[in-house]
Amino acid sequence: VYMGSTTGQAGDANQLGYGAAKAGLSHLCRHVALEHGRKVRSVLLRLGTMETNSLGWQKRRAKNSRYAELEALKNPIGRLLCPDDVAGFIELLLDPRATFLRGCEINLDGGLTATGALLPGDSQSRDAYVELAALVHQAQAEKDKKIA
């Protein structure tokens, strides 16, 4: 099981090396499946957004303490990916009933790529999205109060 990223699929202006490396896993996964598919399962798992303690996430939280909550609004599932999601899915992939999976690529992203919200961009567009999400979330909360 190769650990990829949706960045390797959509790209990111600020993460050229990271995105290229993750995109390269796609070719590696297919190559291993073609060369060794009778003996080895080869699956690329593209992970969506997961909050971490990286420098990038520290900067985002410094700008807005609700950054992760607001970014999660992009996902149809309404939250960010967590380590238990990844571990649980890998457990499914390693189950003997999944042996027919060879050379495939799976997005574990809560539906983010399906929304089209994961477009190539830069950190400014990401921050602008979160600011917009905060305004929309606030307006919806105010609307809900009026209805109640």
PDB file of C-alpha atoms in Angstrom:
ATOM      1  CA  VAL A   1       0.000   0.000   0.000  1.00  0.00           C
ATOM      2  CA  TYR A   2       1.566   3.239  -1.174  1.00  0.00           C
ATOM      3  CA  MET A   3       0.646   6.364   0.769  1.00  0.00           C
ATOM      4  CA  GLY A   4      -0.103   9.097  -1.716  1.00  0.00           C
ATOM      5  CA  SER A   5      -1.919  12.387  -1.567  1.00  0.00           C
ATOM      6  CA  THR A   6      -4.640  14.107  -3.517  1.00  0.00           C
ATOM      7  CA  THR A   7      -1.946  16.740  -4.166  1.00  0.00           C
ATOM      8  CA  GLY A   8      -0.300  14.187  -6.454  1.00  0.00           C
ATOM      9  CA  GLN A   9      -3.493  14.162  -8.504  1.00  0.00           C
ATOM     10  CA  ALA A  10      -4.580  17.804  -8.591  1.00  0.00           C
ATOM     11  CA  GLY A  11      -1.297  19.600  -7.968  1.00  0.00           C
ATOM     12  CA  ASP A  12      -0.464  22.556  -5.753  1.00  0.00           C
ATOM     13  CA  ALA A  13       1.518  25.631  -6.783  1.00  0.00           C
ATOM     14  CA  ASN A  14       3.383  25.672  -3.463  1.00  0.00           C
ATOM     15  CA  GLN A  15       4.236  21.989  -3.316  1.00  0.00           C
ATOM     16  CA  LEU A  16       5.931  21.132  -6.605  1.00  0.00           C
ATOM     17  CA  GLY A  17       8.359  18.531  -5.233  1.00  0.00           C
ATOM     18  CA  TYR A  18       5.801  16.959  -2.911  1.00  0.00           C
ATOM     19  CA  GLY A  19       3.144  16.757  -5.619  1.00  0.00           C
ATOM     20  CA  ALA A  20       5.586  15.340  -8.180  1.00  0.00           C
ATOM     21  CA  ALA A  21       6.755  12.667  -5.751  1.00  0.00           C
ATOM     22  CA  LYS A  22       3.185  11.681  -4.927  1.00  0.00           C
ATOM     23  CA  ALA A  23       2.261  11.621  -8.633  1.00  0.00           C
ATOM     24  CA  GLY A  24       5.228   9.326  -9.246  1.00  0.00           C
ATOM     25  CA  LEU A  25       3.691   6.792  -6.871  1.00  0.00           C
ATOM     26  CA  SER A  26       0.883   6.352  -9.391  1.00  0.00           C
ATOM     27  CA  HIS A  27       3.293   5.018 -12.010  1.00  0.00           C
ATOM     28  CA  LEU A  28       5.159   2.914  -9.463  1.00  0.00           C
ATOM     29  CA  CYS A  29       1.914   1.326  -8.265  1.00  0.00           C
ATOM     30  CA  ARG A  30       0.893   0.340 -11.801  1.00  0.00           C
ATOM     31  CA  HIS A  31       4.381  -0.881 -12.665  1.00  0.00           C
ATOM     32  CA  VAL A  32       4.532  -3.151  -9.615  1.00  0.00           C
ATOM     33  CA  ALA A  33       1.077  -4.504 -10.455  1.00  0.00           C
ATOM     34  CA  LEU A  34       2.142  -5.292 -14.023  1.00  0.00           C
ATOM     35  CA  GLU A  35       5.491  -6.823 -13.115  1.00  0.00           C
ATOM     36  CA  HIS A  36       4.598  -8.617  -9.879  1.00  0.00           C
ATOM     37  CA  GLY A  37       0.795  -8.721  -9.801  1.00  0.00           C
ATOM     38  CA  ARG A  38       0.580 -12.485  -9.265  1.00  0.00           C
ATOM     39  CA  LYS A  39       2.568 -12.256  -6.052  1.00  0.00           C
ATOM     40  CA  VAL A  40       2.149  -8.710  -4.765  1.00  0.00           C
ATOM     41  CA  ARG A  41      -0.834  -6.433  -4.243  1.00  0.00           C
ATOM     42  CA  SER A  42      -0.056  -2.865  -5.249  1.00  0.00           C
ATOM     43  CA  VAL A  43      -2.521  -0.164  -4.226  1.00  0.00           C
ATOM     44  CA  LEU A  44      -2.072   3.613  -4.092  1.00  0.00           C
ATOM     45  CA  LEU A  45      -4.058   5.249  -1.338  1.00  0.00           C
ATOM     46  CA  ARG A  46      -4.392   8.998  -1.965  1.00  0.00           C
ATOM     47  CA  LEU A  47      -5.053  10.744   1.318  1.00  0.00           C
ATOM     48  CA  GLY A  48      -7.092  13.897   1.595  1.00  0.00           C
ATOM     49  CA  THR A  49      -6.593  16.735   4.044  1.00  0.00           C
ATOM     50  CA  MET A  50      -5.548  15.688   7.525  1.00  0.00           C
ATOM     51  CA  GLU A  51      -4.747  18.130  10.314  1.00  0.00           C
ATOM     52  CA  THR A  52      -1.255  17.560  11.699  1.00  0.00           C
ATOM     53  CA  ASN A  53       1.306  19.371  13.804  1.00  0.00           C
ATOM     54  CA  SER A  54       3.351  20.365  10.758  1.00  0.00           C
ATOM     55  CA  LEU A  55       4.672  23.889  10.370  1.00  0.00           C
ATOM     56  CA  GLY A  56       2.017  24.567   7.712  1.00  0.00           C
ATOM     57  CA  TRP A  57      -0.800  23.603  10.044  1.00  0.00           C
ATOM     58  CA  GLN A  58       0.738  25.593  12.899  1.00  0.00           C
ATOM     59  CA  LYS A  59       0.698  28.678  10.658  1.00  0.00           C
ATOM     60  CA  ARG A  60      -2.903  28.027   9.620  1.00  0.00           C
ATOM     61  CA  ARG A  61      -4.059  27.652  13.239  1.00  0.00           C
ATOM     62  CA  ALA A  62      -2.193  30.860  14.154  1.00  0.00           C
ATOM     63  CA  LYS A  63      -4.220  32.720  11.494  1.00  0.00           C
ATOM     64  CA  ASN A  64      -7.510  31.201  12.600  1.00  0.00           C
ATOM     65  CA  SER A  65      -8.011  28.773  15.487  1.00  0.00           C
ATOM     66  CA  ARG A  66     -11.014  27.283  13.607  1.00  0.00           C
ATOM     67  CA  TYR A  67      -9.033  26.736  10.390  1.00  0.00           C
ATOM     68  CA  ALA A  68      -9.359  22.925  10.408  1.00  0.00           C
ATOM     69  CA  GLU A  69     -13.079  23.095  11.175  1.00  0.00           C
ATOM     70  CA  LEU A  70     -13.652  25.516   8.311  1.00  0.00           C
ATOM     71  CA  GLU A  71     -11.456  23.633   5.849  1.00  0.00           C
ATOM     72  CA  ALA A  72     -13.447  20.486   6.684  1.00  0.00           C
ATOM     73  CA  LEU A  73     -16.530  22.181   5.247  1.00  0.00           C
ATOM     74  CA  LYS A  74     -15.087  21.457   1.762  1.00  0.00           C
ATOM     75  CA  ASN A  75     -15.568  17.729   2.361  1.00  0.00           C
ATOM     76  CA  PRO A  76     -19.010  16.227   1.784  1.00  0.00           C
ATOM     77  CA  ILE A  77     -18.372  14.137   4.901  1.00  0.00           C
ATOM     78  CA  GLY A  78     -17.988  17.397   6.875  1.00  0.00           C
ATOM     79  CA  ARG A  79     -14.689  16.635   8.601  1.00  0.00           C
ATOM     80  CA  LEU A  80     -11.031  16.098   7.860  1.00  0.00           C
ATOM     81  CA  LEU A  81      -9.315  12.759   7.514  1.00  0.00           C
ATOM     82  CA  CYS A  82      -7.972  11.240  10.735  1.00  0.00           C
ATOM     83  CA  PRO A  83      -5.372   8.515  11.373  1.00  0.00           C
ATOM     84  CA  ASP A  84      -8.067   5.998  12.354  1.00  0.00           C
ATOM     85  CA  ASP A  85      -9.686   6.438   8.913  1.00  0.00           C
ATOM     86  CA  VAL A  86      -6.384   5.581   7.246  1.00  0.00           C
ATOM     87  CA  ALA A  87      -5.635   2.625   9.513  1.00  0.00           C
ATOM     88  CA  GLY A  88      -9.143   1.210   9.069  1.00  0.00           C
ATOM     89  CA  PHE A  89      -9.003   1.470   5.300  1.00  0.00           C
ATOM     90  CA  ILE A  90      -5.565  -0.139   5.108  1.00  0.00           C
ATOM     91  CA  GLU A  91      -6.950  -2.970   7.218  1.00  0.00           C
ATOM     92  CA  LEU A  92      -9.676  -3.437   4.590  1.00  0.00           C
ATOM     93  CA  LEU A  93      -7.106  -3.396   1.786  1.00  0.00           C
ATOM     94  CA  LEU A  94      -5.043  -6.087   3.496  1.00  0.00           C
ATOM     95  CA  ASP A  95      -8.043  -8.368   3.994  1.00  0.00           C
ATOM     96  CA  PRO A  96      -7.810 -11.557   1.879  1.00  0.00           C
ATOM     97  CA  ARG A  97     -11.165 -10.672   0.292  1.00  0.00           C
ATOM     98  CA  ALA A  98      -9.471  -7.663  -1.348  1.00  0.00           C
ATOM     99  CA  THR A  99      -6.878  -9.680  -3.240  1.00  0.00           C
ATOM    100  CA  PHE A 100      -8.271  -8.659  -6.640  1.00  0.00           C
ATOM    101  CA  LEU A 101      -7.202  -5.064  -6.043  1.00  0.00           C
ATOM    102  CA  ARG A 102      -4.013  -4.651  -8.091  1.00  0.00           C
ATOM    103  CA  GLY A 103      -2.571  -1.464  -9.505  1.00  0.00           C
ATOM    104  CA  CYS A 104      -5.505   0.663  -8.412  1.00  0.00           C
ATOM    105  CA  GLU A 105      -5.614   4.158  -6.960  1.00  0.00           C
ATOM    106  CA  ILE A 106      -8.120   5.070  -4.273  1.00  0.00           C
ATOM    107  CA  ASN A 107      -8.875   8.562  -2.958  1.00  0.00           C
ATOM    108  CA  LEU A 108      -9.493   8.465   0.774  1.00  0.00           C
ATOM    109  CA  ASP A 109     -10.574  12.077   1.008  1.00  0.00           C
ATOM    110  CA  GLY A 110     -14.152  12.218   2.269  1.00  0.00           C
ATOM    111  CA  GLY A 111     -15.387  13.057  -1.225  1.00  0.00           C
ATOM    112  CA  LEU A 112     -13.188  16.154  -1.632  1.00  0.00           C
ATOM    113  CA  THR A 113     -12.019  15.338  -5.162  1.00  0.00           C
ATOM    114  CA  ALA A 114     -15.616  14.668  -6.196  1.00  0.00           C
ATOM    115  CA  THR A 115     -16.573  18.242  -5.251  1.00  0.00           C
ATOM    116  CA  GLY A 116     -14.053  19.859  -7.573  1.00  0.00           C
ATOM    117  CA  ALA A 117     -12.854  22.007  -4.652  1.00  0.00           C
ATOM    118  CA  LEU A 118      -9.404  20.446  -4.859  1.00  0.00           C
ATOM    119  CA  LEU A 119      -8.000  22.540  -7.660  1.00  0.00           C
ATOM    120  CA  PRO A 120      -4.408  23.585  -8.245  1.00  0.00           C
ATOM    121  CA  GLY A 121      -3.779  26.763  -6.339  1.00  0.00           C
ATOM    122  CA  ASP A 122      -1.654  28.385  -3.733  1.00  0.00           C
ATOM    123  CA  SER A 123      -1.874  29.044  -0.022  1.00  0.00           C
ATOM    124  CA  GLN A 124      -3.589  32.394  -0.637  1.00  0.00           C
ATOM    125  CA  SER A 125      -6.491  30.725  -2.449  1.00  0.00           C
ATOM    126  CA  ARG A 126      -6.716  28.132   0.339  1.00  0.00           C
ATOM    127  CA  ASP A 127      -6.831  30.891   2.964  1.00  0.00           C
ATOM    128  CA  ALA A 128      -9.426  32.796   0.929  1.00  0.00           C
ATOM    129  CA  TYR A 129     -11.581  29.673   0.785  1.00  0.00           C
ATOM    130  CA  VAL A 130     -11.409  29.257   4.567  1.00  0.00           C
ATOM    131  CA  GLU A 131     -12.307  32.921   5.091  1.00  0.00           C
ATOM    132  CA  LEU A 132     -15.272  32.536   2.740  1.00  0.00           C
ATOM    133  CA  ALA A 133     -16.321  29.314   4.493  1.00  0.00           C
ATOM    134  CA  ALA A 134     -16.266  31.148   7.825  1.00  0.00           C
ATOM    135  CA  LEU A 135     -18.596  33.831   6.457  1.00  0.00           C
ATOM    136  CA  VAL A 136     -20.970  31.273   4.949  1.00  0.00           C
ATOM    137  CA  HIS A 137     -20.948  29.249   8.175  1.00  0.00           C
ATOM    138  CA  GLN A 138     -21.697  32.386  10.200  1.00  0.00           C
ATOM    139  CA  ALA A 139     -24.537  33.418   7.870  1.00  0.00           C
ATOM    140  CA  GLN A 140     -26.063  29.928   8.060  1.00  0.00           C
ATOM    141  CA  ALA A 141     -25.879  29.989  11.873  1.00  0.00           C
ATOM    142  CA  GLU A 142     -27.635  33.369  11.943  1.00  0.00           C
ATOM    143  CA  LYS A 143     -30.320  32.075   9.550  1.00  0.00           C
ATOM    144  CA  ASP A 144     -30.835  28.998  11.732  1.00  0.00           C
ATOM    145  CA  LYS A 145     -31.288  31.239  14.804  1.00  0.00           C
ATOM    146  CA  LYS A 146     -34.000  33.236  13.045  1.00  0.00           C
ATOM    147  CA  ILE A 147     -35.846  30.056  12.056  1.00  0.00           C
ATOM    148  CA  ALA A 148     -35.686  28.622  15.582  1.00  0.00           C
TER     149      ALA A 148
END
